[in-house]
Tab-separated table of C-alpha atoms in Angstrom:
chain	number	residue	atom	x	y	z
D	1	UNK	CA	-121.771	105.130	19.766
D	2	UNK	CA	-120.483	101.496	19.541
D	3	UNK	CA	-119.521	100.126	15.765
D	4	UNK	CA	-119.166	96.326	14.727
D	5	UNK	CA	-119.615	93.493	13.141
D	6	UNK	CA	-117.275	93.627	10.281
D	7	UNK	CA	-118.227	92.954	6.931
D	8	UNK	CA	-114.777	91.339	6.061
D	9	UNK	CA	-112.502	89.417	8.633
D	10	UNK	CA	-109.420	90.861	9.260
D	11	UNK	CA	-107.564	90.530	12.520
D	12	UNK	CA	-105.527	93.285	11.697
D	13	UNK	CA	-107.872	95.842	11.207
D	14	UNK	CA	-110.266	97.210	14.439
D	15	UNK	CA	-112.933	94.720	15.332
D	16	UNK	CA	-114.883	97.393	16.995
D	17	UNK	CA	-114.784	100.717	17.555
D	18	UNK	CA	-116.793	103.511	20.110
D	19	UNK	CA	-117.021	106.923	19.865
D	20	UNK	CA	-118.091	109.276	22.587
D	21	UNK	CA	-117.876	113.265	23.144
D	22	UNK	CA	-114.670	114.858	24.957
D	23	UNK	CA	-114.326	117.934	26.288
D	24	UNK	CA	-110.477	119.498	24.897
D	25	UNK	CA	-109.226	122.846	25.822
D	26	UNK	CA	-112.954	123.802	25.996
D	27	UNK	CA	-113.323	122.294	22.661
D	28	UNK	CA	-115.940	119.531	21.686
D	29	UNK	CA	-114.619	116.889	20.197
D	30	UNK	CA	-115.334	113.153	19.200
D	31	UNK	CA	-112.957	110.434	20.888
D	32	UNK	CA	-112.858	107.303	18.598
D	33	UNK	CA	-111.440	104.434	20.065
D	34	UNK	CA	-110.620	101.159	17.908
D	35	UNK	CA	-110.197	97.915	19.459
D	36	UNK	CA	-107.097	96.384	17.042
D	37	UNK	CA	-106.435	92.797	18.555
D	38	UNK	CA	-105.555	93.143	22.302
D	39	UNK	CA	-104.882	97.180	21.815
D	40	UNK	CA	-106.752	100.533	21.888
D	41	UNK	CA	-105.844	103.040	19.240
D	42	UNK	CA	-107.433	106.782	20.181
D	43	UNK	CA	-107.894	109.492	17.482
D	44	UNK	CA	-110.416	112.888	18.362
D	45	UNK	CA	-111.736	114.173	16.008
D	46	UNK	CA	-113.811	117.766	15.174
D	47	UNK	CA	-117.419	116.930	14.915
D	48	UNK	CA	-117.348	117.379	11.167
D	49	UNK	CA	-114.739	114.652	10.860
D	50	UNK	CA	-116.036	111.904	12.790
D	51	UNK	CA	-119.030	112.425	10.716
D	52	UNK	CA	-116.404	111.303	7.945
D	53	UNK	CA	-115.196	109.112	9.194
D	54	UNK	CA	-118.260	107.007	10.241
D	55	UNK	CA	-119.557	107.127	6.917
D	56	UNK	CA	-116.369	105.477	6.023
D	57	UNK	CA	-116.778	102.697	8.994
D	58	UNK	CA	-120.455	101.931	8.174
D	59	UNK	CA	-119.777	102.098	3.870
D	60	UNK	CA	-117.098	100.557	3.722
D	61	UNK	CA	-116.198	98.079	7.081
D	62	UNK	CA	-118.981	97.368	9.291
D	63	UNK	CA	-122.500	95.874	9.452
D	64	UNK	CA	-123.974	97.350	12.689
D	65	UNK	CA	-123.649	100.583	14.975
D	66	UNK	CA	-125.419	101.622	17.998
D	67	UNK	CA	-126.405	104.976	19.222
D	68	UNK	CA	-127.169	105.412	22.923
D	69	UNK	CA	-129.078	108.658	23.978
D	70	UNK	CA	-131.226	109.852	27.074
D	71	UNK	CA	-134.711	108.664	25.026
D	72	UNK	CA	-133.530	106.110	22.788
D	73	UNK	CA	-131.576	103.263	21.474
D	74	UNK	CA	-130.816	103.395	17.926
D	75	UNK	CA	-129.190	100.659	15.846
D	76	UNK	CA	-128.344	101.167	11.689
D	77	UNK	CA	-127.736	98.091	9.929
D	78	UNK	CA	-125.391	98.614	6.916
D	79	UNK	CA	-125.901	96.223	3.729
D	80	UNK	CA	-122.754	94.721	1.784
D	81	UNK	CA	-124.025	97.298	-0.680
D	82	UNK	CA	-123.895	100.021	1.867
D	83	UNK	CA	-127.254	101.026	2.201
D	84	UNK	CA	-127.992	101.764	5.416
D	85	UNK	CA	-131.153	101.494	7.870
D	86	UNK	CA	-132.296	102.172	11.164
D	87	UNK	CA	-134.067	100.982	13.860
D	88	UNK	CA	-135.152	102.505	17.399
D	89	UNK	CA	-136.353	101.561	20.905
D	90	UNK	CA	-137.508	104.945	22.819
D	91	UNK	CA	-136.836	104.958	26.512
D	92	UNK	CA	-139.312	103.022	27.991
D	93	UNK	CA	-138.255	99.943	26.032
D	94	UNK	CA	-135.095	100.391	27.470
D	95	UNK	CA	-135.630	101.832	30.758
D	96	UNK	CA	-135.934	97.805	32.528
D	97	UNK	CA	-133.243	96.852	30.941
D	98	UNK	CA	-131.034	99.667	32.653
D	99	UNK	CA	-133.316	98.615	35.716
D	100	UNK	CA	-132.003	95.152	35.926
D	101	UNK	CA	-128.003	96.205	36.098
D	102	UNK	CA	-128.460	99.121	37.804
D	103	UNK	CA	-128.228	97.949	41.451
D	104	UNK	CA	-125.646	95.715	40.851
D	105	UNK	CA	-122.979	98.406	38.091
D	106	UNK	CA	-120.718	100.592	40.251
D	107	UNK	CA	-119.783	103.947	37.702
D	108	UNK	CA	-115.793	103.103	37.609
D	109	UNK	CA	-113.853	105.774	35.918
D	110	UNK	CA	-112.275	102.686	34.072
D	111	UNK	CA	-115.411	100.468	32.721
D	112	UNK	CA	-115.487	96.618	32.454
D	113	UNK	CA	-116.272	96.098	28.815
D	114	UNK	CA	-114.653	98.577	27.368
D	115	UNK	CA	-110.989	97.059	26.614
D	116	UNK	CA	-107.825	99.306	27.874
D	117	UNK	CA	-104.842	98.186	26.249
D	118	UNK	CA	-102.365	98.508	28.975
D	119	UNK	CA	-104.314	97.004	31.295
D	120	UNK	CA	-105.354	94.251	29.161
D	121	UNK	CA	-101.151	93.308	29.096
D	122	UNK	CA	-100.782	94.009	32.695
D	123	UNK	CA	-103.213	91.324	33.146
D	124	UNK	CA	-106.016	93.039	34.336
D	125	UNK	CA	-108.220	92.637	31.855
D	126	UNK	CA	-109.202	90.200	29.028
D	127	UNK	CA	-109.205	91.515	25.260
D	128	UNK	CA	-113.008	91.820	24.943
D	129	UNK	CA	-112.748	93.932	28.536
D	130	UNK	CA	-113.888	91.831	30.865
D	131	UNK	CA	-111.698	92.008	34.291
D	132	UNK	CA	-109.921	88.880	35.150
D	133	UNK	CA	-111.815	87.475	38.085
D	134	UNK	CA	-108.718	87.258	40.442
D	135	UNK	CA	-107.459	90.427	39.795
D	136	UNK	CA	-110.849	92.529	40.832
D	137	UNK	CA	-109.471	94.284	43.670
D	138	UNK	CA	-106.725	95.616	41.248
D	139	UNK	CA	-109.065	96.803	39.102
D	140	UNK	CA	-110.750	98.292	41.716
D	141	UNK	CA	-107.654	99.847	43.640
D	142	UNK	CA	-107.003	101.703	39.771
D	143	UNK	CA	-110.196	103.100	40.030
D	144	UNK	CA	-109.731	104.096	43.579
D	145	UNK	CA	-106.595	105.742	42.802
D	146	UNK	CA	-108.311	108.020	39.988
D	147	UNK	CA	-111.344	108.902	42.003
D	148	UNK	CA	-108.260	110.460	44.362
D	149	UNK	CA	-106.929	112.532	41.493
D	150	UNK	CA	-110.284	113.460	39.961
D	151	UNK	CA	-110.784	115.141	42.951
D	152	UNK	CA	-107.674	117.427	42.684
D	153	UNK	CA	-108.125	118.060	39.371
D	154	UNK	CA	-108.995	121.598	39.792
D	155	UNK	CA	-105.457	122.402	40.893
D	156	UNK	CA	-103.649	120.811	37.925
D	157	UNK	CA	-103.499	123.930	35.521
D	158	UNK	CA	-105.240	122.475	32.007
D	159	UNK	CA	-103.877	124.963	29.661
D	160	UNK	CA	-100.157	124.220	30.119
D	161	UNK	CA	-98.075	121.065	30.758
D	162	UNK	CA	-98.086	120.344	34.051
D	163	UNK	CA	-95.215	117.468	35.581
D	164	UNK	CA	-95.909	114.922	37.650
D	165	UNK	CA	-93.118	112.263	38.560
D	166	UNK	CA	-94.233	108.486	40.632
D	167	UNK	CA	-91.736	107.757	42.884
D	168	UNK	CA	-91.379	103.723	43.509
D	169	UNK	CA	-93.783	103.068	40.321
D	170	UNK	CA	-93.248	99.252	40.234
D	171	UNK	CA	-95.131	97.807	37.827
D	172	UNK	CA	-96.531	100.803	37.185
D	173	UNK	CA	-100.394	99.504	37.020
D	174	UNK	CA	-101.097	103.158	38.954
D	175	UNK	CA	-98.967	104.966	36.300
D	176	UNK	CA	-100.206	103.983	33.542
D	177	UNK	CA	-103.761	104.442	34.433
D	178	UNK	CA	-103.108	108.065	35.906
D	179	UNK	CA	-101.556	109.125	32.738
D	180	UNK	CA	-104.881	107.253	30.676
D	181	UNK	CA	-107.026	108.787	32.725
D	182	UNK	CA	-105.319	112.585	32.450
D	183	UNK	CA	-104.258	112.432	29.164
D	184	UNK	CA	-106.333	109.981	27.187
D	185	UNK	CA	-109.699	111.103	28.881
D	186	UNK	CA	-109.535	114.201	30.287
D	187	UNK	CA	-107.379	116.216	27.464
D	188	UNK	CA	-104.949	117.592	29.835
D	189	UNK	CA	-101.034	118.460	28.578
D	190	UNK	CA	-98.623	116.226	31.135
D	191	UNK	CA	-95.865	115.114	31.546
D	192	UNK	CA	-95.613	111.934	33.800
D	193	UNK	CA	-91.748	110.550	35.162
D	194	UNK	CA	-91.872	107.267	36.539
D	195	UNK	CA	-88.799	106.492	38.636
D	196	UNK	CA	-88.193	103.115	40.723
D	197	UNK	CA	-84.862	101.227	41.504
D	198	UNK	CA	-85.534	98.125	39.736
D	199	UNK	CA	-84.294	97.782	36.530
D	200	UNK	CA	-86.062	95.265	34.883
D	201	UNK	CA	-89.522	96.633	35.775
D	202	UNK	CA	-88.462	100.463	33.998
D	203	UNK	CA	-87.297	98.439	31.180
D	204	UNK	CA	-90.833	96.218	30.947
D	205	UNK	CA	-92.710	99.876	31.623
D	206	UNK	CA	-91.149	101.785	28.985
D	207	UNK	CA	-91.504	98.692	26.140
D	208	UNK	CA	-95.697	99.087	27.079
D	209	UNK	CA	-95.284	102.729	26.957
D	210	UNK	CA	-93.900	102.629	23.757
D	211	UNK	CA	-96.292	100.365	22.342
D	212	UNK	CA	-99.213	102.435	23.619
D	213	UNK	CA	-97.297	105.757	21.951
D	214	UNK	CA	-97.489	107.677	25.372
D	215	UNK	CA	-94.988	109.988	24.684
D	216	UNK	CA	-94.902	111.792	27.651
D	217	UNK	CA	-94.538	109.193	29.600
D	218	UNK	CA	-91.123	107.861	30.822
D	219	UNK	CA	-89.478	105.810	33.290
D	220	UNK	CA	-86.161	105.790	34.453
D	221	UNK	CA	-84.010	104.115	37.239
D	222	UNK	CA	-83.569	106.563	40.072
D	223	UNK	CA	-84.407	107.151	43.465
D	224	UNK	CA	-86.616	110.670	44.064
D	225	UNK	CA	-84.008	112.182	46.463
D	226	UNK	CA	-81.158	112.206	44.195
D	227	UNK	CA	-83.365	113.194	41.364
D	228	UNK	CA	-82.413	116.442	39.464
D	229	UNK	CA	-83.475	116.195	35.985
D	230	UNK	CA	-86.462	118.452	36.390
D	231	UNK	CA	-86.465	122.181	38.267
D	232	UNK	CA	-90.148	121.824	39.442
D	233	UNK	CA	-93.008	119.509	39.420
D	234	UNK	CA	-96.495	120.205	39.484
D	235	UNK	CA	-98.116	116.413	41.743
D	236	UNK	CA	-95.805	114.010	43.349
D	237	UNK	CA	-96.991	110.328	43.786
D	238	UNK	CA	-95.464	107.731	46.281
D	239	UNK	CA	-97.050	104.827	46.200
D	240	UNK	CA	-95.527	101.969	48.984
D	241	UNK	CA	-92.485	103.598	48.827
D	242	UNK	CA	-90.477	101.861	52.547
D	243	UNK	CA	-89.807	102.959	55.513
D	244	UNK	CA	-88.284	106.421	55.117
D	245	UNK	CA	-88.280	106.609	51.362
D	246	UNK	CA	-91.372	108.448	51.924
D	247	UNK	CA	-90.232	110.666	53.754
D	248	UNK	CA	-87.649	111.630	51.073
D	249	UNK	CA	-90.260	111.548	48.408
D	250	UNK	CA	-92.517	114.196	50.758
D	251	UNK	CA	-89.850	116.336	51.359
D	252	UNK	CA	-88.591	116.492	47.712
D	253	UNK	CA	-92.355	117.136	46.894
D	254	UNK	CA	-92.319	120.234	48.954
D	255	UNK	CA	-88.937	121.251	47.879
D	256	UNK	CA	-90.427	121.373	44.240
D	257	UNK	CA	-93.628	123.363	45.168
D	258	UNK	CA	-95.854	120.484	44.150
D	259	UNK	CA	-99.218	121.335	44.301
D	260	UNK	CA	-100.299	117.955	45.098
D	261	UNK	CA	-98.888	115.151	46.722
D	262	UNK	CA	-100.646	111.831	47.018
D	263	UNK	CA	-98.852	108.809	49.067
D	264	UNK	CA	-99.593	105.516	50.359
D	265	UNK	CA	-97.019	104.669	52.931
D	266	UNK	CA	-95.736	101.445	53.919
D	267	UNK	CA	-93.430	99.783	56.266
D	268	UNK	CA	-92.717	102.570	59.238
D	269	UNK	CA	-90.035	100.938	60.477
D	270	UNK	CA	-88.327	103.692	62.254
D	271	UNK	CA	-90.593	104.493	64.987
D	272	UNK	CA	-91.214	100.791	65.625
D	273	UNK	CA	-87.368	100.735	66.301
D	274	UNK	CA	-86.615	103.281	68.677
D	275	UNK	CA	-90.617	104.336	69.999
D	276	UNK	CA	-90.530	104.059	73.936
D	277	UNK	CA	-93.413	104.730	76.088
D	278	UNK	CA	-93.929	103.626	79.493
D	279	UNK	CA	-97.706	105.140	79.406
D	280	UNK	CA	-98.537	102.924	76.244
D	281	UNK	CA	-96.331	99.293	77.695
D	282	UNK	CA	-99.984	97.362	77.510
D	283	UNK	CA	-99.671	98.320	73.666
D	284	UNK	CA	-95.663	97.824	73.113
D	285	UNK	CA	-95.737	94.299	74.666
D	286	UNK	CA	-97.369	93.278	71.546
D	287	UNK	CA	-95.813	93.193	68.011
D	288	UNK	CA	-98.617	93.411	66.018
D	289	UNK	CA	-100.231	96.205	68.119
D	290	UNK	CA	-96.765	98.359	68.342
D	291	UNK	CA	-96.180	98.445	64.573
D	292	UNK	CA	-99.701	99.386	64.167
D	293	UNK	CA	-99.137	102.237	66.857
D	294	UNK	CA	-96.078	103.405	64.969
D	295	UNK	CA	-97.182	103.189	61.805
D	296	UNK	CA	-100.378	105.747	63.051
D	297	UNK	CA	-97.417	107.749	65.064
D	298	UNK	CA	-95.165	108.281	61.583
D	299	UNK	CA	-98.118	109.277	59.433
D	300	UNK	CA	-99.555	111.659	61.763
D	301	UNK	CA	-96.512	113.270	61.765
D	302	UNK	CA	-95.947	113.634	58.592
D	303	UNK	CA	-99.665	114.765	57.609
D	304	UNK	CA	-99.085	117.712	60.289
D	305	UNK	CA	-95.198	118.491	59.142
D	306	UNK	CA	-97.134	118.850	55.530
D	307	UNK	CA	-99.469	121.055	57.029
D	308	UNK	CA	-96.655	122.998	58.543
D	309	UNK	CA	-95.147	123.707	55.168
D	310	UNK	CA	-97.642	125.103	53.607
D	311	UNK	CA	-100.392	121.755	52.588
D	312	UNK	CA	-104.389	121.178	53.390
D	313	UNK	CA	-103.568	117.916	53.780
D	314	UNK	CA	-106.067	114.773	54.593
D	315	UNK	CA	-105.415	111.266	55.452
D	316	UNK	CA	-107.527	109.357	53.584
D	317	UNK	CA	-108.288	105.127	53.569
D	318	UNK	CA	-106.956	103.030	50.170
D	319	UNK	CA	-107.518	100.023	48.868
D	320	UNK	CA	-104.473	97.917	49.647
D	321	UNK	CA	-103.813	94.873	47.405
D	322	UNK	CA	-102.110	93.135	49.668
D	323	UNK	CA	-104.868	93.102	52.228
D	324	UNK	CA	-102.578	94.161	54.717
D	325	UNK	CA	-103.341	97.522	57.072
D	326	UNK	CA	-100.814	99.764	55.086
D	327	UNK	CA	-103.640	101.292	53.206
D	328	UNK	CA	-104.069	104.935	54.238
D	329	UNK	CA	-103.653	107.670	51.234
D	330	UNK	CA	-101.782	111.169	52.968
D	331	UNK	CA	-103.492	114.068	50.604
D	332	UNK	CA	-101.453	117.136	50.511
D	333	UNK	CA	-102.843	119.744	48.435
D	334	UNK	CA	-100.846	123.326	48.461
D	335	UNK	CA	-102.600	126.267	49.839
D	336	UNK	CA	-99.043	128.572	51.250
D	337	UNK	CA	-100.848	128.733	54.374
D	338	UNK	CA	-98.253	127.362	56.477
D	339	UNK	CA	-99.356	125.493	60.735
D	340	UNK	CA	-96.784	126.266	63.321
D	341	UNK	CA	-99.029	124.654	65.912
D	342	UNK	CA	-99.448	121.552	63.433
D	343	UNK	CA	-95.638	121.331	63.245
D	344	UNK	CA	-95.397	121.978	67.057
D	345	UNK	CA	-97.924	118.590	67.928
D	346	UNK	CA	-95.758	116.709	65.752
D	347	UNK	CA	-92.279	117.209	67.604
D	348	UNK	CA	-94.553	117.362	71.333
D	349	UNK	CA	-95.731	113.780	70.059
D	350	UNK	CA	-92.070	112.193	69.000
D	351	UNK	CA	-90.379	113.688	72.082
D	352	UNK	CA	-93.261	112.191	74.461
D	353	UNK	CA	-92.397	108.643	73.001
D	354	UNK	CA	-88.861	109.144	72.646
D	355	UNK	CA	-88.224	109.103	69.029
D	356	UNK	CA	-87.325	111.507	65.844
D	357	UNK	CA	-88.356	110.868	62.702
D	358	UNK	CA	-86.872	111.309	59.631
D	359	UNK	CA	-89.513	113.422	58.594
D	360	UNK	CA	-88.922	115.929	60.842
D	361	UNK	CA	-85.366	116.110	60.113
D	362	UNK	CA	-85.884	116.660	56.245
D	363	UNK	CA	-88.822	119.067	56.885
């Protein structure tokens, strides 16, 4: 259900609002979501209060709501006296419309038109919802990202609070949206960490997540291998994080038990350094093709030292904003069924090309 139109002007108040069914604790409830300038204020509601409190919206505030079901579109008109009407379209008035858009709509877990307010002020989005045209693929990375943990969301245990800390958050575009997306839309009790070593961005990141009242979100400056302030973490998330910080970040993910890990390396610089292979010389005589190799050489060995400790793990292609080939997602997801053999073809590999990674070491 989409309300609007209001019968008064008031920038302060919600210029629209949409309601839609969630799914709580195995609870039905009703999500409503008002659009207040450039933010988005959520409230759920039992289904005999939302009947409340759209009587309220339509009496007292707006003109016009919508109703969108599987046979028919209805719209009520309210009157400045509050009397109300309705009108409906069944589906086959509607069906070419759908027709039209439906070739050209991909089903994001994030929707164009509907306005998010932290990615409106990370500059994602506009305040009516529409995605800024250069920044696209970022919406579409977001999206990306949460199809990833949508599909692990059967190990995250829904009926208590389960920890998840973001190693190298940045901006924190990823973090925000994962903690949206778990919290916001799927109900479920977390508690999300966001560390990086910058201190200006974990200042910028906490001001949004205080104006967006996610209060169990925080960020902090710290580096995930000197981290102590928690005693065990349910999913670990390295996004980018260089060189060998990800192999710090892996190997305090397994220390914790964390029952998923989800990475996105970047800059293997190690095994381009010290990788030596007479076999391979047609690829090490070129740059390009070398850091390629050793990028492929590090990850492999760390998806099968994961799989050694105890991981299904998959390696799995991401959308890389930076158009660059660093855009492989590592998977981990805990089973306790721990690979000698995997952990075997992982040191057979580094000793054939004359190099130890730091992986190894920690694992």
């Amino acid at each position: 259900m989409t309300i609007s139109s209001r019968k008064l002007k008031d920038e302060t108040k919600a210029q629209k609002v949409k309601i839609r069914p969630v799914i709580i604790k195995d609870t039905l409830e009703y999500q409503v979501s008002e659009f207040v300038g450039r933010k988005v204020l959520h409230t759920n509601y039992t289904q005999k209060d939302v009947k409340k409190r759209i009587e309220k919206y339509m009496e007292e505030e707006f003109k016009q709501a919508q109703i969108t079901r599987t046979d028919s579109l209805a719209t009520i008109l309210s009157s400045k006296s509050g009397t109300c009407t309705c009108k409906y379209k069944k589906a086959k008035e509607i069906k070419a419309q759908k027709e039209l858009s439906h070739n050209r709509t991909k089903k994001y877990i994030i929707q164009e038109g509907t306005p998010v307010g932290f990615m409106i002020d990370l500059g994602v989005m506009t305040p009516d919802g529409r995605i800024v045209r250069t920044r696209y693929d970022k919406f579409r990375q977001i999206n990306r990202f949460l199809e990833f943990i949508e599909d692990i969301l059967p190990r995250l245990d829904k009926d208590k609070e389960q920890t998840i800390i973001d190693f190298g958050c940045g901006k924190s575009y990823l973090t925000f949206a994962m903690y949206y997306y778990l919290k916001e839309l799927k109900g479920y009790n977390i508690r999300v960490i966001g560390l990086d070593l910058k201190e200006d961005v974990i200042e910028h990141c906490n001001e949004l997540r205080t104006k967006y009242g996610y209060d169990r979100l925080d960020f902090y400056v710290g580096d995930i291998a000197t981290y102590k302030d928690v005693d065990s973490v349910d999913m670990v998330v390295t996004l980018h994080a260089c060189d060998t910080a990800t192999d710090y970040a892996l190997a305090k993910a397994v220390a914790w038990g964390a029952k998923v890990i989800l990475s996105v390396p970047c800059c293997q610089h190690e095994a381009n350094r010290t990788i030596s292979s007479t076999l391979l010389s047609p690829v090490m005589d070129y740059g390009i093709l070398k850091e390629r190799m050793s990028a492929i050489i590090t990850d492999a060995a760390r998806a099968n030292m994961l799989k050694a400790r105890g991981y299904d793990t998959q390696i799995l292609e991401f959308i890389d904003m930076e158009h660059t080939p660093k855009n492989l997602l590592i998977r981990a997801v805990k089973t306790g069924k721990t690979d000698e053999k995997a952990e075997k073809q992982a040191e057979d590999m580094q000793k054939a090309l004359g190099i130890e990674l730091t992986i190894s070491k920690l694992l």
